[in-house]
């Protein structure tokens, strides 16, 4: 089945700096890649997603890029703010069973 | 539109007992997936139900089972609880369509503690 790896597991940045989280996947049939943000004690919330026929997608301060050839996709957060502090999960869908496969999460801390 | 709801929010059980967790999906959603979340292990997929049928299954022992009702509500059961079953159990609902962007929306989770 699909295997999604996510790096780094923890990330600390100064407020205003950029943060980048990277994920790789193994199943070339995967075609949908959402990103979720989970604040402490809360449920994961979808923040952005990308389909395999798109290379990049932006939504204000967040963007996701996808490299199908290399089978990796990344989340970029610019001008980070303390409220960006959370655990971020990447996921891949569309391969075997058409189910979601999640990365192990990145704990982002934005230092004021 | 109301979000995904889960009950109960917290549970404390002892080893050997069994537990049933409930999930009500977003209205109109026919797929419900269950995940186990533990520190450092991310989201481990348990199973997915669609139209009352198990459509996908993760690598968990048979002690973990589930079902879905005709109104799409789902229950998850864990029998013979072990200490390692302590975790946050999340359910997620989606339309269940096989389209590319059939996105999952998560419930708040049930925090299970096994003593």
Short mmCIF file of C-alpha atoms in Angstrom, two decimals:
data_model
loop_
_atom_site.label_atom_id
_atom_site.label_comp_id
_atom_site.label_asym_id
_atom_site.label_seq_id
_atom_site.Cartn_x
_atom_site.Cartn_y
_atom_site.Cartn_z
CA UNK A 1 0.00 0.00 0.00
CA UNK A 2 0.86 3.67 0.07
CA UNK A 3 3.55 4.98 2.41
CA UNK A 4 3.66 8.67 3.32
CA UNK A 5 6.73 10.06 5.04
CA UNK A 6 6.75 13.53 6.58
CA UNK A 7 9.69 15.71 7.67
CA UNK A 8 10.64 17.28 9.94
CA UNK A 9 8.82 15.93 12.96
CA UNK A 10 9.37 19.20 14.84
CA UNK A 11 10.03 22.68 13.54
CA UNK A 12 10.64 25.96 15.36
CA UNK A 13 10.69 29.28 13.55
CA UNK A 14 10.75 32.92 14.55
CA UNK A 15 7.59 34.89 14.00
CA UNK A 16 7.61 36.34 10.52
CA UNK A 17 9.88 33.66 9.07
CA UNK A 18 8.78 30.97 6.63
CA UNK A 19 8.15 27.31 7.45
CA UNK A 20 8.36 24.39 5.05
CA UNK A 21 7.12 20.86 5.70
CA UNK A 22 7.85 18.09 3.22
CA UNK A 23 6.13 14.80 2.47
CA UNK A 24 6.94 11.96 0.13
CA UNK A 25 4.63 9.23 -1.08
CA UNK A 26 5.24 5.89 -2.71
CA UNK A 27 2.14 5.07 -4.78
CA UNK A 28 2.18 6.82 -8.14
CA UNK A 29 -1.60 6.29 -8.34
CA UNK A 30 -2.17 8.77 -5.49
CA UNK A 31 -3.79 11.86 -6.93
CA UNK A 32 -5.07 14.00 -4.07
CA UNK A 33 -2.97 15.55 -1.32
CA UNK A 34 -4.65 17.43 1.53
CA UNK A 35 -2.97 19.12 4.47
CA UNK A 36 -4.52 19.27 7.93
CA UNK A 37 -3.74 21.50 10.89
CA UNK A 38 -4.41 20.22 14.39
CA UNK A 39 -4.24 22.68 17.24
CA UNK A 40 -3.73 21.36 20.74
CA UNK A 41 -6.83 19.55 21.95
CA UNK A 42 -8.73 20.14 18.73
CA UNK A 43 -9.67 18.15 15.68
CA UNK A 44 -7.59 18.15 12.48
CA UNK A 45 -8.83 20.84 10.11
CA UNK A 46 -8.27 20.90 6.36
CA UNK A 47 -6.19 23.95 5.44
CA UNK A 48 -5.27 23.37 1.82
CA UNK A 49 -5.25 20.59 -0.74
CA UNK A 50 -3.88 19.91 -4.19
CA UNK A 51 -4.76 17.54 -7.00
CA UNK A 52 -2.20 15.66 -9.04
CA UNK A 53 -2.86 17.70 -12.18
CA UNK A 54 -1.80 20.90 -10.40
CA UNK A 55 1.77 21.83 -9.50
CA UNK A 56 1.13 24.59 -6.98
CA UNK A 57 -1.75 26.11 -5.07
CA UNK A 58 -1.82 29.18 -2.82
CA UNK A 59 -4.22 30.48 -0.23
CA UNK A 60 -3.04 33.70 1.39
CA UNK A 61 0.01 32.80 3.49
CA UNK A 62 -0.02 29.09 2.79
CA UNK A 63 0.91 27.24 -0.37
CA UNK A 64 1.39 23.66 -1.41
CA UNK A 65 3.65 22.39 -4.18
CA UNK A 66 3.57 18.98 -5.79
CA UNK A 67 6.27 17.18 -7.76
CA UNK A 68 4.66 14.08 -9.24
CA UNK A 69 7.86 12.83 -10.80
CA UNK A 70 9.71 12.84 -7.51
CA UNK A 71 6.57 11.90 -5.57
CA UNK A 72 6.85 14.65 -3.03
CA UNK A 73 4.75 17.58 -1.94
CA UNK A 74 5.41 20.42 0.46
CA UNK A 75 3.53 22.90 2.61
CA UNK A 76 4.88 26.44 2.73
CA UNK A 77 3.76 28.95 5.35
CA UNK A 78 5.03 32.51 4.93
CA UNK A 79 5.08 35.31 7.49
CA UNK A 80 4.41 32.86 10.29
CA UNK A 81 2.37 33.97 13.29
CA UNK A 82 2.04 32.44 16.78
CA UNK A 83 -1.41 31.11 15.86
CA UNK A 84 0.24 28.96 13.20
CA UNK A 85 1.69 26.85 16.02
CA UNK A 86 0.08 23.41 15.67
CA UNK A 87 0.68 19.91 14.36
CA UNK A 88 0.43 19.64 10.59
CA UNK A 89 -0.40 16.41 8.79
CA UNK A 90 -0.01 15.65 5.12
CA UNK A 91 -2.03 12.93 3.42
CA UNK A 92 -2.22 11.14 0.09
CA UNK A 93 -5.28 9.56 -1.48
CA UNK A 94 -6.15 7.72 -4.64
CA UNK A 95 -3.94 4.71 -4.56
CA UNK A 96 -4.85 1.22 -3.45
CA UNK A 97 -8.29 1.23 -1.85
CA UNK A 98 -8.68 4.94 -2.55
CA UNK A 99 -8.19 5.63 1.16
CA UNK A 100 -6.27 8.38 2.92
CA UNK A 101 -2.72 7.71 4.07
CA UNK A 102 -1.37 10.20 6.59
CA UNK A 103 2.12 11.33 7.45
CA UNK A 104 3.24 11.21 11.08
CA UNK A 105 2.83 14.93 11.60
CA UNK A 106 5.05 17.99 12.12
CA UNK A 107 4.83 19.98 15.32
CA UNK A 108 5.36 23.62 14.34
CA UNK A 109 6.20 26.20 16.98
CA UNK A 110 6.27 29.87 16.05
CA UNK A 111 8.34 31.84 18.54
CA UNK A 112 7.08 35.41 19.12
CA UNK B 1 -24.48 22.36 8.40
CA UNK B 2 -23.46 20.60 11.59
CA UNK B 3 -20.00 19.07 11.73
CA UNK B 4 -18.94 15.56 12.61
CA UNK B 5 -19.81 14.64 16.17
CA UNK B 6 -18.43 11.90 18.38
CA UNK B 7 -19.61 10.50 21.68
CA UNK B 8 -18.48 10.14 24.30
CA UNK B 9 -15.65 12.67 24.35
CA UNK B 10 -13.80 10.94 27.18
CA UNK B 11 -13.74 7.36 28.42
CA UNK B 12 -11.85 5.57 31.15
CA UNK B 13 -11.85 1.79 31.07
CA UNK B 14 -9.83 -1.01 32.62
CA UNK B 15 -7.93 -3.75 30.86
CA UNK B 16 -10.11 -6.56 29.55
CA UNK B 17 -13.21 -4.43 29.20
CA UNK B 18 -14.79 -3.50 25.92
CA UNK B 19 -15.83 -0.11 24.64
CA UNK B 20 -18.11 1.31 21.95
CA UNK B 21 -17.53 4.70 20.36
CA UNK B 22 -20.04 6.53 18.21
CA UNK B 23 -19.66 8.90 15.27
CA UNK B 24 -22.31 10.95 13.48
CA UNK B 25 -21.14 12.23 10.10
CA UNK B 26 -21.98 15.47 8.37
CA UNK B 27 -25.45 15.31 6.86
CA UNK B 28 -25.25 13.81 3.38
CA UNK B 29 -21.91 12.14 3.98
CA UNK B 30 -21.99 8.41 3.47
CA UNK B 31 -18.41 7.47 4.26
CA UNK B 32 -17.03 7.26 7.79
CA UNK B 33 -13.41 6.44 8.54
CA UNK B 34 -11.87 5.76 11.92
CA UNK B 35 -8.34 6.61 13.03
CA UNK B 36 -6.28 6.00 16.13
CA UNK B 37 -4.03 8.87 17.14
CA UNK B 38 -1.19 8.40 19.60
CA UNK B 39 1.78 10.67 20.30
CA UNK B 40 4.51 10.04 17.77
CA UNK B 41 2.41 7.65 15.67
CA UNK B 42 0.32 10.12 13.77
CA UNK B 43 -3.02 8.98 12.44
CA UNK B 44 -3.33 5.23 12.10
CA UNK B 45 -6.16 4.14 9.82
CA UNK B 46 -8.55 1.61 11.34
CA UNK B 47 -11.32 1.18 8.78
CA UNK B 48 -13.73 2.93 6.47
CA UNK B 49 -17.43 2.30 6.10
CA UNK B 50 -19.54 3.32 3.15
CA UNK B 51 -23.23 2.51 2.76
CA UNK B 52 -23.12 0.14 5.73
CA UNK B 53 -20.24 -1.87 4.24
CA UNK B 54 -16.62 -1.92 5.28
CA UNK B 55 -14.77 -0.56 2.25
CA UNK B 56 -11.21 -0.44 3.59
CA UNK B 57 -9.40 -1.84 6.58
CA UNK B 58 -6.12 -0.97 8.24
CA UNK B 59 -3.67 -3.22 10.05
CA UNK B 60 -5.33 -3.56 13.43
CA UNK B 61 -6.20 -6.77 15.27
CA UNK B 62 -9.67 -8.25 15.16
CA UNK B 63 -10.41 -6.75 18.59
CA UNK B 64 -11.17 -3.57 16.68
CA UNK B 65 -14.42 -3.70 14.77
CA UNK B 66 -16.98 -1.32 13.46
CA UNK B 67 -20.29 -0.96 11.77
CA UNK B 68 -22.38 1.63 10.00
CA UNK B 69 -26.09 2.15 10.16
CA UNK B 70 -28.50 3.11 7.41
CA UNK B 71 -28.37 6.76 8.53
CA UNK B 72 -24.56 6.66 8.05
CA UNK B 73 -23.85 6.88 11.77
CA UNK B 74 -21.02 4.60 12.70
CA UNK B 75 -19.84 2.80 15.80
CA UNK B 76 -16.47 1.40 16.63
CA UNK B 77 -15.95 -1.36 19.16
CA UNK B 78 -12.79 -2.45 20.91
CA UNK B 79 -12.96 -5.67 22.88
CA UNK B 80 -10.56 -6.98 25.51
CA UNK B 81 -8.94 -3.60 26.03
CA UNK B 82 -5.18 -3.37 26.45
CA UNK B 83 -3.12 -0.56 27.94
CA UNK B 84 -1.79 0.22 24.47
CA UNK B 85 -5.28 1.01 23.24
CA UNK B 86 -5.17 4.30 25.13
CA UNK B 87 -5.40 6.92 22.41
CA UNK B 88 -7.51 9.57 20.76
CA UNK B 89 -9.96 7.93 18.37
CA UNK B 90 -10.99 10.18 15.52
CA UNK B 91 -13.65 9.62 12.97
CA UNK B 92 -13.85 11.46 9.69
CA UNK B 93 -16.69 11.70 7.25
CA UNK B 94 -16.80 12.39 3.54
CA UNK B 95 -19.29 12.14 0.73
CA UNK B 96 -17.79 8.80 -0.16
CA UNK B 97 -17.67 9.54 -3.85
CA UNK B 98 -14.72 8.19 -5.74
CA UNK B 99 -13.86 11.66 -7.03
CA UNK B 100 -10.38 12.95 -6.49
CA UNK B 101 -11.26 15.71 -4.04
CA UNK B 102 -13.59 13.80 -1.75
CA UNK B 103 -12.27 15.45 1.39
CA UNK B 104 -12.52 14.10 4.90
CA UNK B 105 -13.77 16.20 7.80
CA UNK B 106 -12.84 15.13 11.29
CA UNK B 107 -14.82 14.89 14.47
CA UNK B 108 -13.46 16.10 17.83
CA UNK B 109 -12.38 12.62 18.86
CA UNK B 110 -12.95 10.33 21.81
CA UNK B 111 -10.12 10.22 24.34
CA UNK B 112 -9.89 6.63 25.61
CA UNK B 113 -7.78 5.84 28.65
CA UNK B 114 -7.22 2.22 29.61
CA UNK B 115 -6.06 1.59 33.17
#
